Short mmCIF file of C-alpha atoms in Angstrom, two decimals:
data_model
loop_
_atom_site.label_atom_id
_atom_site.label_comp_id
_atom_site.label_asym_id
_atom_site.label_seq_id
_atom_site.Cartn_x
_atom_site.Cartn_y
_atom_site.Cartn_z
CA MET A 1 -1.92 -11.29 -43.42
CA ASP A 2 -1.23 -15.00 -43.88
CA GLN A 3 -0.49 -16.48 -47.30
CA LEU A 4 -3.43 -16.96 -49.67
CA LYS A 5 -4.79 -20.49 -49.76
CA HIS A 6 -7.69 -22.40 -51.28
CA VAL A 7 -10.44 -23.57 -48.93
CA SER A 8 -13.62 -25.53 -49.59
CA CYS A 9 -16.68 -23.53 -50.59
CA GLY A 10 -18.93 -25.96 -48.72
CA ILE A 11 -21.33 -26.33 -51.66
CA LYS A 12 -21.56 -29.59 -53.61
CA GLY A 13 -20.28 -29.07 -57.15
CA LEU A 14 -18.85 -25.61 -56.55
CA ASP A 15 -15.43 -26.84 -55.48
CA THR A 16 -15.33 -29.06 -58.58
CA ILE A 17 -15.80 -25.99 -60.77
CA LEU A 18 -13.60 -23.52 -58.89
CA GLY A 19 -11.10 -25.77 -57.15
CA GLY A 20 -12.01 -24.05 -53.87
CA ILE A 21 -12.18 -20.41 -52.89
CA MET A 22 -9.35 -18.09 -51.88
CA SER A 23 -8.85 -17.27 -48.22
CA PRO A 24 -8.85 -14.48 -47.23
CA SER A 25 -11.30 -13.02 -49.73
CA THR A 26 -14.66 -11.27 -50.03
CA VAL A 27 -17.32 -12.69 -52.35
CA LEU A 28 -20.61 -11.05 -53.33
CA ILE A 29 -23.55 -13.43 -53.83
CA ALA A 30 -26.04 -11.43 -55.91
CA GLY A 31 -29.50 -12.13 -57.24
CA SER A 32 -33.15 -11.24 -56.89
CA SER A 33 -35.35 -12.44 -54.05
CA GLY A 34 -36.03 -16.18 -53.90
CA VAL A 35 -33.08 -17.50 -55.91
CA GLY A 36 -31.37 -19.20 -52.94
CA LYS A 37 -28.81 -16.72 -51.62
CA THR A 38 -29.64 -17.41 -47.97
CA ILE A 39 -29.76 -21.21 -48.32
CA MET A 40 -26.42 -21.13 -50.14
CA SER A 41 -24.94 -18.96 -47.37
CA LEU A 42 -26.28 -21.12 -44.54
CA GLN A 43 -25.00 -24.31 -46.15
CA MET A 44 -21.52 -22.84 -46.58
CA LEU A 45 -21.47 -21.83 -42.93
CA SER A 46 -22.82 -25.21 -41.76
CA ASN A 47 -20.17 -27.14 -43.67
CA ALA A 48 -17.43 -24.76 -42.58
CA SER A 49 -18.50 -25.29 -38.97
CA LYS A 50 -18.44 -29.08 -39.45
CA ASN A 51 -14.86 -28.75 -40.70
CA GLY A 52 -13.81 -26.91 -37.56
CA GLU A 53 -14.00 -23.33 -38.82
CA ASN A 54 -15.33 -20.56 -36.60
CA ALA A 55 -18.35 -19.48 -38.65
CA LEU A 56 -20.51 -16.39 -38.10
CA TYR A 57 -23.85 -15.42 -39.65
CA ILE A 58 -25.05 -11.80 -39.47
CA PRO A 59 -28.56 -11.54 -40.94
CA ILE A 60 -29.91 -8.03 -41.52
CA THR A 61 -33.54 -8.80 -40.74
CA THR A 62 -36.81 -7.79 -39.12
CA GLU A 63 -37.36 -11.33 -37.84
CA SER A 64 -36.68 -12.41 -34.28
CA PRO A 65 -33.80 -14.79 -33.46
CA GLU A 66 -36.38 -17.42 -32.47
CA LYS A 67 -38.13 -17.24 -35.85
CA LEU A 68 -34.79 -17.44 -37.65
CA MET A 69 -33.85 -20.56 -35.71
CA LEU A 70 -37.25 -22.13 -36.41
CA TYR A 71 -36.85 -21.55 -40.16
CA ASN A 72 -33.24 -22.72 -40.24
CA SER A 73 -34.09 -25.94 -38.38
CA THR A 74 -36.27 -27.07 -41.31
CA LEU A 75 -33.15 -27.40 -43.47
CA ASP A 76 -31.62 -30.89 -43.37
CA PHE A 77 -28.05 -29.62 -43.65
CA TYR A 78 -28.35 -26.94 -40.97
CA GLU A 79 -25.85 -27.03 -38.11
CA ASP A 80 -26.55 -24.76 -35.15
CA SER A 81 -22.89 -24.90 -34.15
CA PHE A 82 -22.11 -21.56 -35.82
CA GLU A 83 -22.86 -18.19 -34.27
CA VAL A 84 -25.91 -16.20 -35.42
CA HIS A 85 -25.99 -12.48 -34.57
CA PRO A 86 -29.01 -10.74 -36.17
CA ILE A 87 -29.06 -6.98 -36.75
CA ASN A 88 -32.37 -5.14 -37.01
CA ARG A 89 -32.97 -4.11 -40.62
CA GLN A 90 -34.79 -0.89 -39.77
CA LEU A 91 -31.92 0.18 -37.53
CA ALA A 92 -29.40 -0.70 -40.24
CA GLU A 93 -31.23 1.50 -42.75
CA LYS A 94 -31.76 4.44 -40.38
CA ASP A 95 -28.43 4.39 -38.56
CA PRO A 96 -25.81 2.64 -40.69
CA LEU A 97 -22.86 4.07 -38.75
CA THR A 98 -24.07 2.48 -35.52
CA THR A 99 -24.57 -0.76 -37.45
CA LEU A 100 -21.00 -0.52 -38.75
CA ILE A 101 -19.69 -0.17 -35.22
CA GLU A 102 -21.82 -3.13 -34.09
CA ILE A 103 -20.45 -5.32 -36.89
CA GLY A 104 -16.92 -4.32 -35.90
CA ASN A 105 -17.56 -5.25 -32.27
CA ILE A 106 -19.04 -8.61 -33.28
CA LEU A 107 -16.03 -9.43 -35.45
CA GLU A 108 -13.62 -8.42 -32.71
CA SER A 109 -15.31 -10.62 -30.13
CA ARG A 110 -16.03 -13.67 -32.34
CA LYS A 111 -12.94 -13.63 -34.61
CA PRO A 112 -14.59 -15.75 -37.34
CA ASP A 113 -12.83 -17.73 -40.06
CA ARG A 114 -15.90 -17.45 -42.26
CA LEU A 115 -18.53 -14.70 -42.26
CA VAL A 116 -21.85 -14.13 -44.03
CA ILE A 117 -23.69 -10.79 -43.98
CA ASP A 118 -27.17 -11.30 -45.45
CA PRO A 119 -28.27 -9.08 -47.13
CA ILE A 120 -25.71 -6.35 -47.57
CA THR A 121 -28.00 -4.05 -49.58
CA PRO A 122 -29.85 -2.39 -46.63
CA LEU A 123 -26.57 -1.05 -45.26
CA GLY A 124 -26.02 2.58 -46.19
CA TYR A 125 -29.56 2.74 -47.57
CA GLY A 126 -30.17 6.35 -46.52
CA PHE A 127 -26.84 7.73 -47.75
CA ILE A 128 -26.24 9.70 -50.90
CA GLU A 129 -23.95 7.89 -53.33
CA GLN A 130 -20.71 9.55 -52.15
CA GLU A 131 -21.43 8.78 -48.50
CA LYS A 132 -22.50 5.25 -49.37
CA ARG A 133 -19.19 4.61 -51.09
CA ARG A 134 -17.31 5.94 -48.08
CA PHE A 135 -19.38 3.70 -45.81
CA PHE A 136 -18.62 0.55 -47.80
CA TYR A 137 -14.92 1.40 -48.11
CA THR A 138 -14.85 1.59 -44.32
CA LEU A 139 -16.64 -1.76 -44.06
CA ASP A 140 -14.22 -3.26 -46.57
CA SER A 141 -11.23 -2.04 -44.53
CA MET A 142 -12.77 -3.66 -41.46
CA LEU A 143 -13.17 -6.97 -43.30
CA GLN A 144 -9.67 -6.83 -44.80
CA GLU A 145 -8.16 -6.65 -41.32
CA ARG A 146 -9.47 -10.16 -40.66
CA ASN A 147 -7.93 -13.30 -42.08
CA MET A 148 -11.28 -14.78 -43.15
CA VAL A 149 -13.58 -15.63 -46.03
CA THR A 150 -16.52 -13.23 -46.25
CA PHE A 151 -19.71 -13.71 -48.26
CA LEU A 152 -21.96 -10.70 -48.78
CA ALA A 153 -25.45 -11.60 -50.00
CA GLY A 154 -27.08 -8.82 -52.00
CA GLU A 155 -30.51 -8.36 -53.56
CA LEU A 156 -29.15 -7.10 -56.87
CA LEU A 157 -30.17 -7.73 -60.45
CA LYS A 158 -27.38 -8.42 -62.92
CA SER A 159 -27.79 -4.96 -64.43
CA ASP A 160 -27.32 -3.40 -60.97
CA ILE A 161 -24.14 -5.23 -60.02
CA HIS A 162 -21.60 -3.10 -61.86
CA ASN A 163 -23.11 0.10 -60.47
CA SER A 164 -22.82 -1.17 -56.90
CA VAL A 165 -19.72 -0.17 -54.96
CA VAL A 166 -19.81 -3.60 -53.28
CA SER A 167 -18.97 -5.27 -56.60
CA HIS A 168 -15.78 -3.21 -56.92
CA LEU A 169 -14.66 -4.19 -53.43
CA SER A 170 -15.33 -7.90 -53.90
CA ASP A 171 -12.75 -10.47 -54.96
CA GLY A 172 -15.50 -12.57 -56.51
CA ILE A 173 -19.10 -12.17 -57.66
CA ILE A 174 -21.52 -15.09 -57.90
CA TYR A 175 -24.81 -14.29 -59.61
CA LEU A 176 -27.89 -16.46 -59.05
CA SER A 177 -30.93 -16.25 -61.32
CA ARG A 178 -34.17 -17.96 -62.24
CA GLU A 179 -35.02 -18.61 -65.88
CA ASP A 180 -38.54 -19.64 -66.91
CA ARG A 181 -38.36 -22.24 -69.66
CA ASN A 182 -41.53 -23.77 -71.06
CA ALA A 183 -43.49 -25.15 -68.10
CA ARG A 184 -40.66 -25.05 -65.56
CA ALA A 185 -38.09 -22.77 -63.99
CA ASP A 186 -34.34 -23.35 -64.14
CA HIS A 187 -31.92 -21.90 -61.62
CA ARG A 188 -28.60 -20.72 -63.05
CA LEU A 189 -25.35 -19.70 -61.39
CA GLU A 190 -22.63 -17.68 -63.08
CA PHE A 191 -19.34 -16.17 -62.02
CA ILE A 192 -19.15 -12.49 -62.93
CA LYS A 193 -15.61 -12.44 -61.58
CA MET A 194 -13.52 -14.63 -59.29
CA ARG A 195 -9.94 -14.03 -58.24
CA GLY A 196 -7.69 -16.98 -57.56
CA ILE A 197 -9.02 -19.19 -60.37
CA ASP A 198 -6.53 -21.26 -62.33
CA PRO A 199 -5.67 -18.92 -65.28
CA GLY A 200 -6.12 -21.81 -67.69
CA LYS A 201 -9.73 -22.28 -66.54
CA ARG A 202 -10.72 -18.65 -65.98
CA SER A 203 -12.26 -18.03 -69.41
CA GLU A 204 -14.22 -21.29 -69.38
CA ILE A 205 -15.54 -20.78 -65.84
CA THR A 206 -16.61 -17.16 -66.24
CA SER A 207 -18.22 -17.63 -69.68
CA HIS A 208 -20.68 -20.37 -68.69
CA LYS A 209 -23.83 -20.65 -66.61
CA TYR A 210 -24.28 -23.60 -64.28
CA LEU A 211 -27.55 -25.22 -63.27
CA TYR A 212 -28.19 -25.44 -59.53
CA ASN A 213 -30.90 -26.98 -57.41
CA ILE A 214 -32.36 -25.96 -54.05
CA ASN A 215 -34.26 -28.21 -51.65
CA SER A 216 -34.35 -29.04 -47.94
CA SER A 217 -31.14 -31.05 -48.39
CA GLY A 218 -29.33 -27.94 -49.53
CA PHE A 219 -27.83 -26.15 -52.48
CA THR A 220 -26.21 -28.19 -55.26
CA VAL A 221 -24.36 -26.87 -58.32
CA TYR A 222 -23.95 -29.13 -61.36
CA PRO A 223 -20.63 -28.82 -63.20
CA HIS A 224 -20.68 -29.34 -66.95
CA LEU A 225 -19.86 -32.88 -67.98
CA ARG A 226 -16.39 -32.88 -69.51
CA PRO A 227 -14.37 -35.67 -71.15
CA VAL A 228 -11.47 -37.04 -69.13
CA LYS A 229 -8.29 -35.57 -70.58
CA GLU A 230 -5.17 -37.44 -71.67
CA ILE A 231 -6.52 -40.99 -71.73
CA ASP A 232 -5.57 -43.72 -74.19
CA LEU A 233 -8.55 -45.09 -76.08
CA ASP A 234 -8.92 -48.86 -75.86
CA ASP A 235 -9.28 -50.17 -79.41
CA THR A 236 -10.01 -53.77 -78.47
CA GLN A 237 -13.28 -55.00 -79.91
CA VAL A 238 -16.19 -56.14 -77.73
CA GLU A 239 -19.19 -58.30 -78.51
CA ILE A 240 -22.46 -56.44 -78.99
CA GLY A 241 -24.59 -59.29 -77.66
CA VAL A 242 -26.85 -59.93 -80.66
CA PRO A 243 -25.81 -63.15 -82.45
CA GLY A 244 -24.54 -62.37 -85.94
CA LEU A 245 -24.35 -58.60 -85.48
CA ASP A 246 -20.63 -58.46 -84.67
CA SER A 247 -19.83 -59.64 -88.19
CA MET A 248 -21.52 -56.53 -89.61
CA PHE A 249 -18.94 -54.48 -87.69
CA GLU A 250 -16.05 -56.72 -88.74
CA GLY A 251 -15.64 -58.21 -85.28
CA GLY A 252 -17.66 -56.02 -82.93
CA LEU A 253 -17.53 -52.49 -81.54
CA TYR A 254 -14.39 -50.83 -80.26
CA ARG A 255 -14.38 -50.58 -76.49
CA TYR A 256 -14.86 -46.78 -76.61
CA ASN A 257 -17.58 -46.78 -79.31
CA SER A 258 -21.08 -45.35 -79.15
CA LEU A 259 -23.77 -47.14 -81.18
CA LEU A 260 -27.10 -45.58 -82.13
CA VAL A 261 -29.90 -48.07 -82.80
CA ALA A 262 -32.75 -46.26 -84.58
CA GLY A 263 -36.11 -47.52 -85.73
CA VAL A 264 -39.86 -47.13 -85.54
CA PRO A 265 -41.66 -48.42 -82.42
CA GLY A 266 -41.88 -52.21 -82.41
CA THR A 267 -38.58 -52.92 -84.16
CA GLY A 268 -36.90 -54.28 -81.01
CA LYS A 269 -34.64 -51.41 -80.01
CA LYS A 270 -35.04 -52.10 -76.30
CA LEU A 271 -34.21 -55.78 -76.82
CA PHE A 272 -31.02 -54.75 -78.63
CA GLY A 273 -30.07 -52.66 -75.63
CA LEU A 274 -30.85 -55.37 -73.09
CA GLN A 275 -28.87 -57.98 -75.03
CA PHE A 276 -25.98 -55.53 -75.26
CA ILE A 277 -26.06 -55.00 -71.49
CA LEU A 278 -26.49 -58.71 -70.76
CA LYS A 279 -23.40 -59.62 -72.80
CA GLY A 280 -21.33 -57.27 -70.67
CA LEU A 281 -22.81 -58.62 -67.43
CA GLU A 282 -22.02 -62.19 -68.51
CA ASN A 283 -18.40 -61.04 -68.90
CA ASN A 284 -18.48 -59.58 -65.37
CA GLU A 285 -18.60 -55.98 -66.66
CA SER A 286 -20.49 -53.39 -64.62
CA ALA A 287 -23.33 -51.84 -66.62
CA MET A 288 -25.87 -49.03 -66.38
CA VAL A 289 -29.30 -48.63 -67.98
CA ILE A 290 -30.67 -45.09 -68.44
CA THR A 291 -34.40 -45.16 -69.07
CA PHE A 292 -37.32 -42.74 -69.21
CA GLU A 293 -40.30 -44.89 -70.14
CA ASP A 294 -39.84 -48.23 -68.36
CA THR A 295 -39.11 -48.66 -64.66
CA PRO A 296 -36.30 -51.00 -63.58
CA HIS A 297 -38.95 -53.42 -62.26
CA GLN A 298 -40.69 -53.49 -65.64
CA MET A 299 -37.39 -54.14 -67.43
CA ILE A 300 -36.62 -56.98 -65.02
CA LEU A 301 -40.01 -58.58 -65.71
CA ASP A 302 -39.65 -58.15 -69.49
CA SER A 303 -36.18 -59.72 -69.33
CA LYS A 304 -37.48 -62.71 -67.36
CA ARG A 305 -39.89 -63.48 -70.20
CA MET A 306 -36.85 -63.76 -72.47
CA GLY A 307 -35.08 -66.03 -69.97
CA TRP A 308 -32.71 -63.33 -68.70
CA GLU A 309 -32.28 -62.91 -64.95
CA LEU A 310 -31.21 -59.31 -64.36
CA GLU A 311 -31.89 -59.40 -60.63
CA GLU A 312 -28.86 -61.55 -59.90
CA TYR A 313 -26.62 -58.89 -61.47
CA ILE A 314 -28.34 -56.14 -59.49
CA ASN A 315 -27.74 -58.11 -56.30
CA LYS A 316 -24.07 -58.54 -57.25
CA GLY A 317 -23.75 -54.77 -57.70
CA LEU A 318 -22.99 -55.08 -61.41
CA LEU A 319 -26.19 -53.59 -62.86
CA HIS A 320 -27.39 -50.05 -62.12
CA PHE A 321 -30.41 -48.05 -63.29
CA ILE A 322 -31.29 -44.39 -63.72
CA CYS A 323 -35.02 -44.04 -64.32
CA THR A 324 -36.33 -40.49 -64.72
CA ASN A 325 -39.58 -38.87 -65.80
CA PRO A 326 -38.60 -36.75 -68.85
CA ASN A 327 -40.94 -34.00 -67.62
CA GLN A 328 -38.81 -33.68 -64.48
CA ILE A 329 -35.32 -33.84 -65.98
CA TYR A 330 -32.76 -31.12 -65.51
CA PRO A 331 -30.06 -32.06 -68.03
CA ALA A 332 -27.06 -31.03 -65.92
CA GLU A 333 -28.44 -32.86 -62.88
CA HIS A 334 -29.14 -35.92 -65.03
CA ALA A 335 -25.59 -35.88 -66.40
CA ASP A 336 -24.21 -35.51 -62.86
CA ARG A 337 -26.08 -38.64 -61.74
CA ILE A 338 -24.72 -40.55 -64.74
CA LYS A 339 -21.17 -39.48 -63.93
CA GLU A 340 -21.52 -40.33 -60.24
CA ILE A 341 -22.72 -43.89 -60.91
CA ILE A 342 -20.03 -44.44 -63.55
CA GLU A 343 -17.18 -43.28 -61.36
CA THR A 344 -18.30 -45.10 -58.22
CA ASN A 345 -19.05 -48.43 -59.93
CA ASN A 346 -16.44 -48.71 -62.71
CA ILE A 347 -19.14 -48.93 -65.39
CA LYS A 348 -18.06 -50.55 -68.68
CA ARG A 349 -21.33 -50.51 -70.65
CA VAL A 350 -24.17 -47.98 -70.83
CA PHE A 351 -27.59 -48.47 -72.44
CA PHE A 352 -29.35 -45.12 -72.99
CA ASP A 353 -32.91 -46.09 -73.89
CA GLY A 354 -34.83 -43.47 -75.89
CA THR A 355 -32.96 -40.25 -76.62
CA ASN A 356 -36.19 -38.97 -78.17
CA HIS A 357 -37.71 -38.76 -74.66
CA MET A 358 -35.17 -36.04 -73.88
CA GLU A 359 -36.96 -33.78 -76.37
CA ILE A 360 -39.57 -33.16 -73.67
CA SER A 361 -37.02 -31.61 -71.33
CA ILE A 362 -34.76 -30.20 -74.10
CA PRO A 363 -37.05 -29.15 -76.98
CA ASP A 364 -34.29 -27.17 -78.72
CA ILE A 365 -32.57 -29.64 -81.07
CA LEU A 366 -29.18 -27.90 -80.90
CA GLU A 367 -29.25 -27.96 -77.11
CA LEU A 368 -30.31 -31.62 -77.17
CA LYS A 369 -27.46 -32.50 -79.51
CA GLY A 370 -25.09 -30.65 -77.20
CA TYR A 371 -26.32 -32.69 -74.24
CA ILE A 372 -26.01 -36.03 -76.06
CA TYR A 373 -22.57 -34.99 -77.34
CA SER A 374 -21.38 -34.24 -73.80
CA ILE A 375 -22.56 -37.69 -72.67
CA THR A 376 -20.96 -39.59 -75.56
CA SER A 377 -17.69 -37.64 -75.28
CA TYR A 378 -17.47 -38.37 -71.58
CA LEU A 379 -18.23 -42.07 -72.08
CA LYS A 380 -15.64 -42.32 -74.85
CA SER A 381 -12.99 -40.70 -72.64
CA LYS A 382 -13.72 -43.35 -69.99
CA ASN A 383 -13.45 -46.19 -72.55
CA ILE A 384 -17.10 -47.10 -71.98
CA THR A 385 -19.06 -48.87 -74.70
CA SER A 386 -22.50 -47.31 -75.12
CA LEU A 387 -25.71 -48.08 -76.98
CA PHE A 388 -28.34 -45.39 -77.56
CA THR A 389 -31.80 -45.90 -79.02
CA THR A 390 -34.11 -43.43 -80.71
CA ASP A 391 -37.42 -43.46 -82.56
CA ILE A 392 -37.56 -42.45 -86.21
CA ALA A 393 -40.42 -41.99 -88.68
CA PRO A 394 -41.35 -44.92 -90.94
CA SER A 395 -39.43 -45.00 -94.22
CA GLU A 396 -39.79 -47.06 -97.35
CA CYS A 397 -36.05 -46.82 -97.88
CA PRO A 398 -34.21 -48.10 -94.79
CA GLY A 399 -30.75 -46.67 -94.39
CA ASN A 400 -31.60 -43.21 -95.73
CA GLU A 401 -33.32 -41.83 -92.63
CA LYS A 402 -32.23 -38.44 -91.33
CA ILE A 403 -31.41 -38.71 -87.63
CA ASP A 404 -30.47 -35.50 -85.89
CA ILE A 405 -28.00 -37.10 -83.45
CA SER A 406 -26.45 -39.62 -85.87
CA SER A 407 -23.46 -37.34 -86.51
CA ILE A 408 -22.56 -37.56 -82.82
CA MET A 409 -22.40 -41.37 -82.75
CA ASP A 410 -19.52 -43.59 -83.80
CA SER A 411 -21.84 -46.16 -85.35
CA VAL A 412 -25.46 -46.17 -86.54
CA LEU A 413 -27.73 -49.18 -86.99
CA ILE A 414 -31.14 -48.70 -88.66
CA LEU A 415 -34.02 -51.10 -87.97
CA HIS A 416 -36.90 -51.37 -90.42
CA ASN A 417 -40.26 -53.15 -90.59
CA SER A 418 -41.47 -54.35 -93.99
CA LYS A 419 -45.25 -54.42 -93.90
CA ALA A 420 -45.41 -55.95 -97.35
CA ARG A 421 -43.37 -58.99 -96.36
CA ASP A 422 -44.08 -58.89 -92.62
CA ARG A 423 -40.35 -59.05 -91.97
CA ARG A 424 -37.73 -57.00 -90.17
CA TYR A 425 -34.45 -55.73 -91.61
CA MET A 426 -31.39 -53.88 -90.37
CA CYS A 427 -28.54 -51.96 -91.94
CA VAL A 428 -25.32 -50.43 -90.60
CA THR A 429 -25.15 -46.94 -92.12
CA LYS A 430 -22.08 -45.71 -90.27
CA SER A 431 -19.10 -47.04 -88.33
CA ARG A 432 -16.53 -44.35 -87.67
CA GLY A 433 -12.90 -45.46 -88.01
CA ALA A 434 -13.79 -49.08 -88.74
CA LYS A 435 -14.86 -51.30 -91.60
CA HIS A 436 -18.50 -52.35 -91.71
CA LYS A 437 -20.90 -54.13 -94.01
CA ARG A 438 -23.60 -51.95 -95.54
CA SER A 439 -25.66 -54.94 -96.62
CA ILE A 440 -29.25 -55.17 -95.38
CA LYS A 441 -29.90 -58.20 -93.20
CA GLU A 442 -33.07 -59.78 -91.96
CA TYR A 443 -33.57 -60.34 -88.25
CA ALA A 444 -36.27 -61.84 -86.06
CA ILE A 445 -37.52 -61.21 -82.54
CA THR A 446 -37.69 -64.65 -80.94
CA GLU A 447 -38.56 -65.97 -77.49
CA SER A 448 -34.87 -65.80 -76.57
CA GLY A 449 -34.09 -62.41 -78.10
CA ILE A 450 -33.05 -60.92 -81.43
CA LYS A 451 -31.36 -63.15 -83.98
CA LEU A 452 -29.98 -62.42 -87.47
CA ARG A 453 -30.02 -64.43 -90.63
CA THR A 454 -26.48 -65.31 -91.63
CA ASP A 455 -26.93 -64.41 -95.30
CA ALA A 456 -27.27 -60.87 -96.64
CA LEU A 457 -30.48 -59.98 -98.44
CA ILE A 458 -28.89 -57.20 -100.49
#
């Protein structure tokens, strides 16, 4: 046997989590019907074939080869360059020994680098437990003789895995599941075991579940968003973009800071965010706007009314948008899109408009705080200045509002409408690691944006 080595899994996101998969090895892909075992298997084989590997697919099925090809051709990623050798499922259940011999002959003639048997559960179906174990030990010996990566797809519930002899013979076990949450279903992937993982990452990898998505483009796994390690934080101060506001933070925000702007609807939170982004764009900094309510086109039109031309920055490749319906958000997928745009465009400023909209997709407040925390931690580790907005309930005492995500942010700015005086006020209630003025100041929404009075009211 050749030396063990890491090879690509062929699934987007999976290599990021695992660092590749060991070759040679045998991995069980378990889960109930409809969770994506076959699509995952076909995509791994397609990508392996594209990379020059000799890939082989052995489906245990009642369908004809023609029907299999017709189904597979509907998948955008599918490559018909790998070998498909179907085995009749009824024959496999009635005469497993003949099936075992057939598999051996196929392997001998094709000599694959990567193999998928899908599903493995019909094999040895008619045997008593002792004979079934003997059958699978024989199959395992046959697979071990080959210097290849083998994936065995199995229709097994999580509770069934440890009682299956296949799990004991596998170097790794990937479990796929569907979880119904509110009005939608989430797909989760977890690693029951996986040999060859970096020992320093083993506990983290095997103790978490990972969201995955299935569509005609393929199978995608979303790694958890993690801060970049061992980076020096940039403590230079940057302008916020609202005239007069920098003085309330004794010179502006630190480059790595996150600022939460909170207020009732109509206090100008979105304008704060747009002015913050515009200041960065004027300094030739790449920026990203994350929005749930307004489309990019609507924001462009609103900005034009204020005399701000965002289109020119979009055309220059400096301004980027993520606009998502909160009813359709999968948090891990959303975070992955944020990370991808940041790392491909050297983003320096992020405006996250309306964290309260995330409550639709993440109704659990602790889970929502965890999501926002992962975003802010990642942005901080990349020395990105960020501004978040959120709605709060009206209060007669500005500055004393309870905001569930305020503890996560470096700085908090509260906006307040005074109905009695028909005026607007703001107050900095928090600025972690920096001096700030707690005085309440009046501001106005003008035709050219938000402006502050230079004198403190309190």
